[in-house]
Tab-separated table of C-alpha atoms and ligand atoms in Angstrom:
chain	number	residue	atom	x	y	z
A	1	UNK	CA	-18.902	1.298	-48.930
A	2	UNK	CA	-19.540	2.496	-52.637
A	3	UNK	CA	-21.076	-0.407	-55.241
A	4	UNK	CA	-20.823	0.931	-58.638
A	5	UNK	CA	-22.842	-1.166	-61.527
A	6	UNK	CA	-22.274	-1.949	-64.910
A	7	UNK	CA	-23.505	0.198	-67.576
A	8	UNK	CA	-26.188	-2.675	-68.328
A	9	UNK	CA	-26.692	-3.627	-64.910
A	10	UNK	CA	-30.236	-4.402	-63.567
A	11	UNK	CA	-30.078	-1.760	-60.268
A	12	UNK	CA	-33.391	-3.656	-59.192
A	13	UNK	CA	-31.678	-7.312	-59.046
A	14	UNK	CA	-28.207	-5.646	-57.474
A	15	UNK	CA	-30.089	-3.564	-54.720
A	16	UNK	CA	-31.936	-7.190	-54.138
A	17	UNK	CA	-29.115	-8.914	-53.600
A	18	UNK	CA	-27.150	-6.342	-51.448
A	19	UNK	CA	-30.129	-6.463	-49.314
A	20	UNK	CA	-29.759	-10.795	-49.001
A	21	UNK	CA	-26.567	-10.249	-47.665
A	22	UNK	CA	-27.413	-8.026	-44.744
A	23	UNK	CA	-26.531	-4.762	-46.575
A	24	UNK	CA	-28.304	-1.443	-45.529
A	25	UNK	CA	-28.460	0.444	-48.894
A	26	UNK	CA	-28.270	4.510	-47.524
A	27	UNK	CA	-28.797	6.129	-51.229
A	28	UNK	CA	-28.633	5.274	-54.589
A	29	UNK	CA	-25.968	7.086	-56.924
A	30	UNK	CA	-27.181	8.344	-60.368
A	31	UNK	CA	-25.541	8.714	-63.383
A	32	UNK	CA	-25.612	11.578	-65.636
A	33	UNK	CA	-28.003	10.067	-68.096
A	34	UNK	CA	-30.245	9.676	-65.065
A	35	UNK	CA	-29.994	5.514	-64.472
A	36	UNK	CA	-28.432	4.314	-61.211
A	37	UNK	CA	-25.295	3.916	-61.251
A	38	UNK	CA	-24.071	2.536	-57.561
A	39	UNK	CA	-25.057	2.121	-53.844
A	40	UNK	CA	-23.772	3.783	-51.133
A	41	UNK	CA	-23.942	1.064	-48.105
A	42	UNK	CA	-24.099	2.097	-44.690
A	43	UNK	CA	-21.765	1.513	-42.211
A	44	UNK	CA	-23.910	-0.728	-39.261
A	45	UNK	CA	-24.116	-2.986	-42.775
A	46	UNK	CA	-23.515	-6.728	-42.524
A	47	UNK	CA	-19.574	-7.472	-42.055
A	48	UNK	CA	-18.836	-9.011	-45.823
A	49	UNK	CA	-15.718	-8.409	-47.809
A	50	UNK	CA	-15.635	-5.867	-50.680
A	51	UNK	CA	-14.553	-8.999	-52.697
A	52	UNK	CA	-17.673	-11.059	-51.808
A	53	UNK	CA	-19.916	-7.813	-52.976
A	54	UNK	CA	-17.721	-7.392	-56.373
A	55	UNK	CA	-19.039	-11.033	-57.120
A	56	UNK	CA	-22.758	-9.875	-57.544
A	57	UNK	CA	-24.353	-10.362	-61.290
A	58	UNK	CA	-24.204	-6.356	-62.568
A	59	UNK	CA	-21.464	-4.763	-60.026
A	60	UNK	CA	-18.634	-2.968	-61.584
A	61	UNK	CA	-16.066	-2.635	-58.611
A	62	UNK	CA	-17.214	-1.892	-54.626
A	63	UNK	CA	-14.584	0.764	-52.304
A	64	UNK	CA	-14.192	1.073	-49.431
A	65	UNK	CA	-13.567	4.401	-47.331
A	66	UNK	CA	-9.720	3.924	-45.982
A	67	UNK	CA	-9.793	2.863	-42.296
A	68	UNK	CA	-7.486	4.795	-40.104
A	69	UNK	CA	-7.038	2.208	-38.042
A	70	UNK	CA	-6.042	-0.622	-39.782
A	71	UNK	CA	-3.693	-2.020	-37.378
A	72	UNK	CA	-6.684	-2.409	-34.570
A	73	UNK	CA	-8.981	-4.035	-37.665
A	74	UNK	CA	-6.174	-6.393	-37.976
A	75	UNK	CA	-6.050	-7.424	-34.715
A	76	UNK	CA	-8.744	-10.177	-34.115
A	77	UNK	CA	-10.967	-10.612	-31.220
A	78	UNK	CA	-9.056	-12.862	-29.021
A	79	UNK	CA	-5.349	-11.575	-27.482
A	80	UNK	CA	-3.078	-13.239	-25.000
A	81	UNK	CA	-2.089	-11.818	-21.658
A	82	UNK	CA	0.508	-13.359	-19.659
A	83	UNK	CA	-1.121	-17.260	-20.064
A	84	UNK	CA	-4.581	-16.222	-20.373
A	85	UNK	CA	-6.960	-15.551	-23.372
A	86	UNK	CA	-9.205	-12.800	-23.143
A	87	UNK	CA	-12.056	-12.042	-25.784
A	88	UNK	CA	-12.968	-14.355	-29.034
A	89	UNK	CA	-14.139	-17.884	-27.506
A	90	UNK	CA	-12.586	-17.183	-24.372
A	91	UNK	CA	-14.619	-17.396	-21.293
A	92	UNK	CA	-15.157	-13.797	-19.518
A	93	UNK	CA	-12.364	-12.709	-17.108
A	94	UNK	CA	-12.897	-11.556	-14.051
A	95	UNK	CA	-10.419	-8.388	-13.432
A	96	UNK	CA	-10.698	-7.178	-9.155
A	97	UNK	CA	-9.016	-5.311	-6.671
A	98	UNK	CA	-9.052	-2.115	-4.694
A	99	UNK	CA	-9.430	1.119	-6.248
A	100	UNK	CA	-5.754	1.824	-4.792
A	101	UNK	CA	-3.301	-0.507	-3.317
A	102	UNK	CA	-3.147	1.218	-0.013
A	103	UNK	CA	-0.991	-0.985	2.058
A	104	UNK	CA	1.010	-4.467	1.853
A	105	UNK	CA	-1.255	-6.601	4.452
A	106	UNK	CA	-4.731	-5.139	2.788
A	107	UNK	CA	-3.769	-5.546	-1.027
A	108	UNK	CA	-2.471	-9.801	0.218
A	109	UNK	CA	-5.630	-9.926	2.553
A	110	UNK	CA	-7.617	-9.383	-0.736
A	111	UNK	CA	-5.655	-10.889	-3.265
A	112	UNK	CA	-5.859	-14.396	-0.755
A	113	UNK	CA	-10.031	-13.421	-1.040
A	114	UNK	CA	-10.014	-13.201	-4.729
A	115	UNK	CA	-7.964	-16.302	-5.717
A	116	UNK	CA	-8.980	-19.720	-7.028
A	117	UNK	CA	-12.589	-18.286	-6.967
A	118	UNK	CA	-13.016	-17.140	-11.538
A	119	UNK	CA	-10.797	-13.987	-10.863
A	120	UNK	CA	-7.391	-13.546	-12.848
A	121	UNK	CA	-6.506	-10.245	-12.637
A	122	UNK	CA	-5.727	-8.560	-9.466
A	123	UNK	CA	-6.083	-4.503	-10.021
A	124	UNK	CA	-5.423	-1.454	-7.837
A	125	UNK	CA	-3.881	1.645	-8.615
A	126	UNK	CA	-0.577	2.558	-7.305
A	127	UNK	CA	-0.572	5.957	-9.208
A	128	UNK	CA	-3.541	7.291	-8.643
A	129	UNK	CA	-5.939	10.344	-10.809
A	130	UNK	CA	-7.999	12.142	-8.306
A	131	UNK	CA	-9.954	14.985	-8.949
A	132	UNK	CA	-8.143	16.633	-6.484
A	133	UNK	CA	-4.488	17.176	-5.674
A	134	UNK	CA	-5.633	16.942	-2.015
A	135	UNK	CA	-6.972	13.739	-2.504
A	136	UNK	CA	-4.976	10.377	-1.863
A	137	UNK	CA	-2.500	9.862	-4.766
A	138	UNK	CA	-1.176	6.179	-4.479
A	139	UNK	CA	2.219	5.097	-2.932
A	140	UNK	CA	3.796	4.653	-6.398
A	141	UNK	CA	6.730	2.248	-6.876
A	142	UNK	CA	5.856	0.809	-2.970
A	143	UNK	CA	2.617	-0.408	-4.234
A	144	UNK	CA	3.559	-1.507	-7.408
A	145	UNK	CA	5.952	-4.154	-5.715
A	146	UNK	CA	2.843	-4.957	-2.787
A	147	UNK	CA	0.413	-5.836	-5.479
A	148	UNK	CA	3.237	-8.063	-7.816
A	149	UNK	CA	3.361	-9.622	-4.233
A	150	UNK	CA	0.396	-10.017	-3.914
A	151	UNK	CA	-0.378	-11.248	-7.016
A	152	UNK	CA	2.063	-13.754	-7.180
A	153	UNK	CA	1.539	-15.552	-3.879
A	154	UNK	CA	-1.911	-15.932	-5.002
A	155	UNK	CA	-1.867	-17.306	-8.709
A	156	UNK	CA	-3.185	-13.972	-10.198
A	157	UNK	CA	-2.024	-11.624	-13.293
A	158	UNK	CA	-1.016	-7.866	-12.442
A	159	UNK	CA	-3.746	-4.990	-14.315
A	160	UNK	CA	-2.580	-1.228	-12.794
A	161	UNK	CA	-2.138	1.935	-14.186
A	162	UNK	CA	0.483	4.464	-15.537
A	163	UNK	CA	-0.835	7.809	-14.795
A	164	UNK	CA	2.410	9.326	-16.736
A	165	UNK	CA	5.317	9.335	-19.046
A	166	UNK	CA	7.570	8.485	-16.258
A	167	UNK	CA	5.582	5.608	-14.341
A	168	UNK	CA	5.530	3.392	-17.804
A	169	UNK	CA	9.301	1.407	-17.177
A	170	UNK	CA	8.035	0.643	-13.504
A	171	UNK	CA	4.676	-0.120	-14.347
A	172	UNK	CA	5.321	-2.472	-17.323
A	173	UNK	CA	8.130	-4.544	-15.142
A	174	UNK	CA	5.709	-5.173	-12.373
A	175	UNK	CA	2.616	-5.471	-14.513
A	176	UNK	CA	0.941	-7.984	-17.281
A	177	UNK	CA	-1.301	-5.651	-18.310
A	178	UNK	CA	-0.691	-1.573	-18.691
A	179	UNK	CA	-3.445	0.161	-18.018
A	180	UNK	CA	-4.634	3.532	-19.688
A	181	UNK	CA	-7.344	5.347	-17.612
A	182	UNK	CA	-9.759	7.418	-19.291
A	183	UNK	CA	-8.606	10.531	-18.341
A	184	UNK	CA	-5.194	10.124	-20.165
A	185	UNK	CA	-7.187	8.186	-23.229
A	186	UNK	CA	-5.861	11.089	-25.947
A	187	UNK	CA	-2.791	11.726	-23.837
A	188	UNK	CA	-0.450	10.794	-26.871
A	189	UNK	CA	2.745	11.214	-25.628
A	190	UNK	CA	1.994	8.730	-22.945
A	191	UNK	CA	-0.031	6.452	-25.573
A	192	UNK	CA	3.625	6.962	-27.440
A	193	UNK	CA	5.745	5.531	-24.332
A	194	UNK	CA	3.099	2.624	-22.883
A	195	UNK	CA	3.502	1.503	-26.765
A	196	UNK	CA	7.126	1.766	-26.565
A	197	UNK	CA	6.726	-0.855	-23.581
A	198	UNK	CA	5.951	-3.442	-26.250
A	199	UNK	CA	3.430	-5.013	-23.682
A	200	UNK	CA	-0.398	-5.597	-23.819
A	201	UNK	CA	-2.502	-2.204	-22.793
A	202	UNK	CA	-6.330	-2.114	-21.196
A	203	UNK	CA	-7.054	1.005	-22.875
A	204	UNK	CA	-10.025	2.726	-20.991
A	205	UNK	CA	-12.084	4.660	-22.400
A	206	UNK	CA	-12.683	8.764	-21.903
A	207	UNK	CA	-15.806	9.719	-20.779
A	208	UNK	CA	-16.262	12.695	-23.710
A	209	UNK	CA	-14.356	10.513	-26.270
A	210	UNK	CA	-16.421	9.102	-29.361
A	211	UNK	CA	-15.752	5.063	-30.294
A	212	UNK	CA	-13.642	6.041	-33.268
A	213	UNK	CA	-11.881	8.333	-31.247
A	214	UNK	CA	-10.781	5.284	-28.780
A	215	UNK	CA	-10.305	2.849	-31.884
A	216	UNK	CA	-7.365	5.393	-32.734
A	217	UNK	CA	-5.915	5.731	-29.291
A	218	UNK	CA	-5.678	1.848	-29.735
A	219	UNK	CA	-3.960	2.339	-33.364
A	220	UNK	CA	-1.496	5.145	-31.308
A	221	UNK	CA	-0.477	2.364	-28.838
A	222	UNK	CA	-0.098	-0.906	-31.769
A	223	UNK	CA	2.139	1.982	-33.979
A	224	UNK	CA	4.275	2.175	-31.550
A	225	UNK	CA	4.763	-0.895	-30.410
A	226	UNK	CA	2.039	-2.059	-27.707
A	227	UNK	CA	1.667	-6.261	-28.330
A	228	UNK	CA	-1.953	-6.061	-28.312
A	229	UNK	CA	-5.011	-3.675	-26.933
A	230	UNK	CA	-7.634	-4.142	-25.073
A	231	UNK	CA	-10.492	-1.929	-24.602
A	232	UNK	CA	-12.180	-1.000	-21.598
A	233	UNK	CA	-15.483	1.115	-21.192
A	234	UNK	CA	-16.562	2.355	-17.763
A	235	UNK	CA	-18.946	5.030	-18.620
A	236	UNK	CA	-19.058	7.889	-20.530
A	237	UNK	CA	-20.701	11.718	-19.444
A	238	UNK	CA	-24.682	12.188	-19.416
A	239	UNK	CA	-26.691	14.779	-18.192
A	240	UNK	CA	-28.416	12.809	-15.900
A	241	UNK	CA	-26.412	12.360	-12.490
A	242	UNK	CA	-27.948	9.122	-10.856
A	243	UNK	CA	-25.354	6.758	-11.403
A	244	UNK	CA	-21.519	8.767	-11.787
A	245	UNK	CA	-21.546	7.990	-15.321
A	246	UNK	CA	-23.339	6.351	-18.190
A	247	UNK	CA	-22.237	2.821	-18.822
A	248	UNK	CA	-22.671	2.287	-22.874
A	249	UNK	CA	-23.354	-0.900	-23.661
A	250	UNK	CA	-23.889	-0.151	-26.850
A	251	UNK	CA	-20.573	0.771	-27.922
A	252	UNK	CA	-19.269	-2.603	-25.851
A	253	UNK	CA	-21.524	-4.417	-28.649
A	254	UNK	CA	-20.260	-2.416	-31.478
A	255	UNK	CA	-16.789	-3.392	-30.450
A	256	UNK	CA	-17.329	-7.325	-29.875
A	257	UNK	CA	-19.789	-8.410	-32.509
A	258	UNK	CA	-18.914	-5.517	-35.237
A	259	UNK	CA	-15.200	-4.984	-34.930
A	260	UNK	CA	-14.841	-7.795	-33.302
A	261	UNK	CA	-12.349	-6.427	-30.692
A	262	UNK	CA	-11.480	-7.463	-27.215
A	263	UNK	CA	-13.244	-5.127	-24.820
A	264	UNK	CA	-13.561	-5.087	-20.912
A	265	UNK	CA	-16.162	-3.743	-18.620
A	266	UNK	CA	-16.133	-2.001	-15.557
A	267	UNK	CA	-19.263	-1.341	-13.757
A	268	UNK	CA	-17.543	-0.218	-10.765
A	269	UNK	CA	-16.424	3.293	-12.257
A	270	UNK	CA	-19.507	3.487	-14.530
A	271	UNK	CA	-22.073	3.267	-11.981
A	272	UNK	CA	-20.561	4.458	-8.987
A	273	UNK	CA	-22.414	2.596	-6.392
A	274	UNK	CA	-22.056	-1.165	-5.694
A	275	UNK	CA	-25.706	-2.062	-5.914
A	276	UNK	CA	-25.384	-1.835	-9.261
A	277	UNK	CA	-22.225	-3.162	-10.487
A	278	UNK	CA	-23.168	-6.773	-10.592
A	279	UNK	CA	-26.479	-6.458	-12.640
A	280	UNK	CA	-24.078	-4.555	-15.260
A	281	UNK	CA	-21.234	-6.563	-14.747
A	282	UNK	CA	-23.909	-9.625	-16.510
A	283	UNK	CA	-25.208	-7.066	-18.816
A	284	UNK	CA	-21.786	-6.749	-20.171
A	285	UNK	CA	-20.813	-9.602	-20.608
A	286	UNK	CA	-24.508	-10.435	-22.527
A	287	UNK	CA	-23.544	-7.733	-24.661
A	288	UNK	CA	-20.370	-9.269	-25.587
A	289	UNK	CA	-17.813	-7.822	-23.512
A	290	UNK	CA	-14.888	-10.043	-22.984
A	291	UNK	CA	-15.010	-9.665	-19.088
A	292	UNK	CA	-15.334	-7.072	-16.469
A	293	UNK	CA	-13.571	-4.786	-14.189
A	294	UNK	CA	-14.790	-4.850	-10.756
A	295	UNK	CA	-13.245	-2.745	-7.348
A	296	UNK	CA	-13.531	-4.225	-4.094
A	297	UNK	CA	-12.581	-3.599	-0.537
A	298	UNK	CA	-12.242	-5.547	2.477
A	299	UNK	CA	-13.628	-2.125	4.637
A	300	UNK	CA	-15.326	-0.141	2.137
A	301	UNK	CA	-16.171	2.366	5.102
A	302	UNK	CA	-12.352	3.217	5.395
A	303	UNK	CA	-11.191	3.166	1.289
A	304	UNK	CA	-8.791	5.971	0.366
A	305	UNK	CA	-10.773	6.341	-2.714
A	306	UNK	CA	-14.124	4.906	-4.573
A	307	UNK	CA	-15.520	3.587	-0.895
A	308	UNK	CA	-18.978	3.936	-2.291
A	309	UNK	CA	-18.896	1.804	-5.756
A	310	UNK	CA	-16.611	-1.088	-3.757
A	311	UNK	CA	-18.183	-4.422	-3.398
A	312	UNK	CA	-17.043	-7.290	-1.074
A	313	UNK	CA	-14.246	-9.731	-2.520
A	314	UNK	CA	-16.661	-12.836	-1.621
A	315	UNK	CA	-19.328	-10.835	-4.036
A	316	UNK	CA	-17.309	-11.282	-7.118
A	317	UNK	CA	-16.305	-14.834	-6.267
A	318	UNK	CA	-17.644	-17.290	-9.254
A	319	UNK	CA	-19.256	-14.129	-10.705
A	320	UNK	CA	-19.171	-16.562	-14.437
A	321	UNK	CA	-18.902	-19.671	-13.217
A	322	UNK	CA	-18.441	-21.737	-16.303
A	323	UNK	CA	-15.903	-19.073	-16.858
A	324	UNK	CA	-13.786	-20.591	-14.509
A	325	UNK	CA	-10.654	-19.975	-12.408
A	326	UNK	CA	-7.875	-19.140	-15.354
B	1	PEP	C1	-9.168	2.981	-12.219
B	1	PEP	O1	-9.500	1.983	-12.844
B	1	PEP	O2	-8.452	2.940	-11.209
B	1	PEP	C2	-9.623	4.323	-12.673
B	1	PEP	C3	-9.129	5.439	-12.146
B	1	PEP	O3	-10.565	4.268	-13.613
B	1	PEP	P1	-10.950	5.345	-14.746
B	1	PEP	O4	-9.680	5.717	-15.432
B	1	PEP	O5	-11.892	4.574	-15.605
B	1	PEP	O6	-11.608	6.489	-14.044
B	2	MN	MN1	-11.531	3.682	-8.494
C-alpha cells in the first residue's frame, strides 16, 4: 500500500504511527521539493483497512495495489461442505482414505476403520495421475460409486478427484468435495468445468506453482461458478530428495492467519513416507491449517499406488481429539 501525506504533514509522527499499527514501512516517497511525501508499506504488513490508515493525523489518501483475486479475498476463512465447517473456528478435519479406491470390499473395510473415530472425509482416487501410463490408473466411474458406498454406510463425506474435463459431471454427483490435484492446478479448462459444477473444490496445490499463482487458480474456479475453495498444500519441489517433496508450512500460515483462507494439509504426498506424516500432520494444523489429508491402507505391502507414505486406519483414529467426530 501507498500513504501519501499532506503538504504540512509531520512524516516523523505519520511513519510513528504506521509503525503502532503493525505497518512495515519499505521506503519513503519524496517529493520534488525534497520533503517526504508518502510511505510505501510492505505487503507481510499488519492486516488494517486502507480506511483505518486514511484516519491518521497528516495522511492525504492511502491505495492500494488492485488484487486480482478479489473473489478468493472475499471469501472468509470458514466454508461449508456438505454439513460440516471447515477452517475459521472450526475444529481441524480429518480427510483419509486410500491413495486409490481399488476394490468394493477394501474401500468399505476402511471406510468401517475410519468412522466415528474424528475422520469426515473418506478420500481415494478413482481417476488416478501416475507418472506413468503403465502404472495403475483407477477404475473410474466403478470406484466412484464403491467409495459413495462406502461413504455412506459409514457416516462420512466423499473428497476424490477429477483428473479431466470429462470426469467432472461423474465426479461432482458422487462427491461433496471436487478435488483438483496439483498436477492439473493451472489446467484452466478443467478449473473452467469443476467451476461450472457449482460445488465446493479442494484445490491442491502444484509443486512449481508460487502462492499467488494458486490464489488465482482459486479465483478461476469462484468465476466460474465453484461454491467455495479450499486449498490444499502437499509439498512443493526442492533440491533436496529425502522426503518426495517439501511440505511448506509457511505458505499454509500465510494462507490461514494472513488471507485468512481455508487451507488443508496433506503430509501423506508431501513427505512420502509414513513415519513422518503424523508429526506434520500436528505441525499443520499448529500452523493454522484447517485440517489434514492423510492416505491409508489396510495392506500397505500390496497398494496399487503410494504403498510407502500409507499409514494404518487405526493411526489416524482421534488424530485431534477435541476436534471430534463431525
Ligand atoms: C491424491 O491426493 O490422490 C494425489 C494424487 O495427490 P497430488 O495431486 O497432491 O499428487
Ligand atoms: Mn497417493
Amino acid at each position: 500500500m501507498i500513504v501519501s501525506l499532506k503538504p504540512d504533514a509531520d512524516a516523523g509522527a505519520v511513519k510513528q504511527q504506521l509503525v503502532a499499527r503493525g505497518q512495515w514501512v519499505r521506503s519513503s516517497l519524496k517529493g520534488p521539493d525534497g520533503r517526504t511525501s508518502g510511505f510505501v508499506l510492505a505487503a507481510h504488513s499488519a492486516g488494517i483497512s486502507a480506511a483505518e490508515l486514511a484516519s491518521i493525523e497528516g495522511v492525504a489518501s492511502v491505495s492500494a495495489p488492485q488484487s486480482e483475486h478479489p473473489r478468493i479475498d472475499a471469501m472468509g476463512p470458514e466454508v461449508l461442505v456438505s454439513g460440516v465447517s471447515i477452517g475459521g473456528a472450526a475444529p481441524p478435519v480429518v480427510m483419509s482414505g486410500p491413495c486409490a479406491v481399488e476394490s468394493e470390499e477394501r474401500i468399505q473395510g476402511i471406510a468401517r476403520q475410519l468412522a466415528g473415530a474424528g475422520v469426515s472425509f473418506l478420500r481415494g482416487g478413482a481417476y488416478k495421475p501416475r507418472s506413468s501410463p503403465y502404472s495403475f490408473q483407477g477404475h473410474g466411474e466403478e470406484a466412484l460409486k464403491w467409495l459413495r458406498r462406502a461413504a455412506d454406510a459409514n457416516g462420512l463425506r466423499v473428497v476424490t478427484e477429477a483428473l479431466g474435463e470429462p470426469d467432472v459431471p461423474l465426479v461432482a454427483e458422487y462427491s461433496d468435495l471436487l478435488q483438483i490435484g496439483s498436477r492439473n492446478m493451472q489446467n484452466f479448462a478443467l478449473l473452467k468445468a469443476a467451476g461450472r459444477a457449482g460445488r465446493p473444490v479442494l484445490l491442491k496445490r502444484a509443486m512449481s506453482a508460487t502462492v499467488e499463482e494458486w490464489l488465482l487458480a482459486g479465483e478461476y474456479l469462484l468465476v466460474h461458478g465453484a461454491s467455495s475453495v479450499i486449498f490444499c498444500e502437499r509439498g512443493i519441489r526442492s533440491f533436496d530428495d529425502s522426503t518426495r517433496h517439501l511440505l511448506d508450512l509457511g505458505a499454509v500460515a500465510l494462507l490461514a492467519h494472513v488471507y485468512k483462507l481455508p487451507v488443508i494439509v496433506d503430509p501423506s504426498h508431501a513427505t512420502g513416507r509414513r513415519d513422518l506424516v503424523l508429526p506434520l500432520a500436528h505441525a499443520a494444523v499448529a500452523a493454522g491449517a484447517a485440517g489434514v489429508m492423510i492416505e491409508v491402507h489396510d495392506a500397505p505391502e500390496h497398494a496399487l499406488s503410494d504403498g510407502p507414505q500409507a499409514l494404518a486406519p487405526a493411526d489416524v483414529r482421534d488424530l485431534f481429539p477435541r476436534g471430534g467426530a463431525q
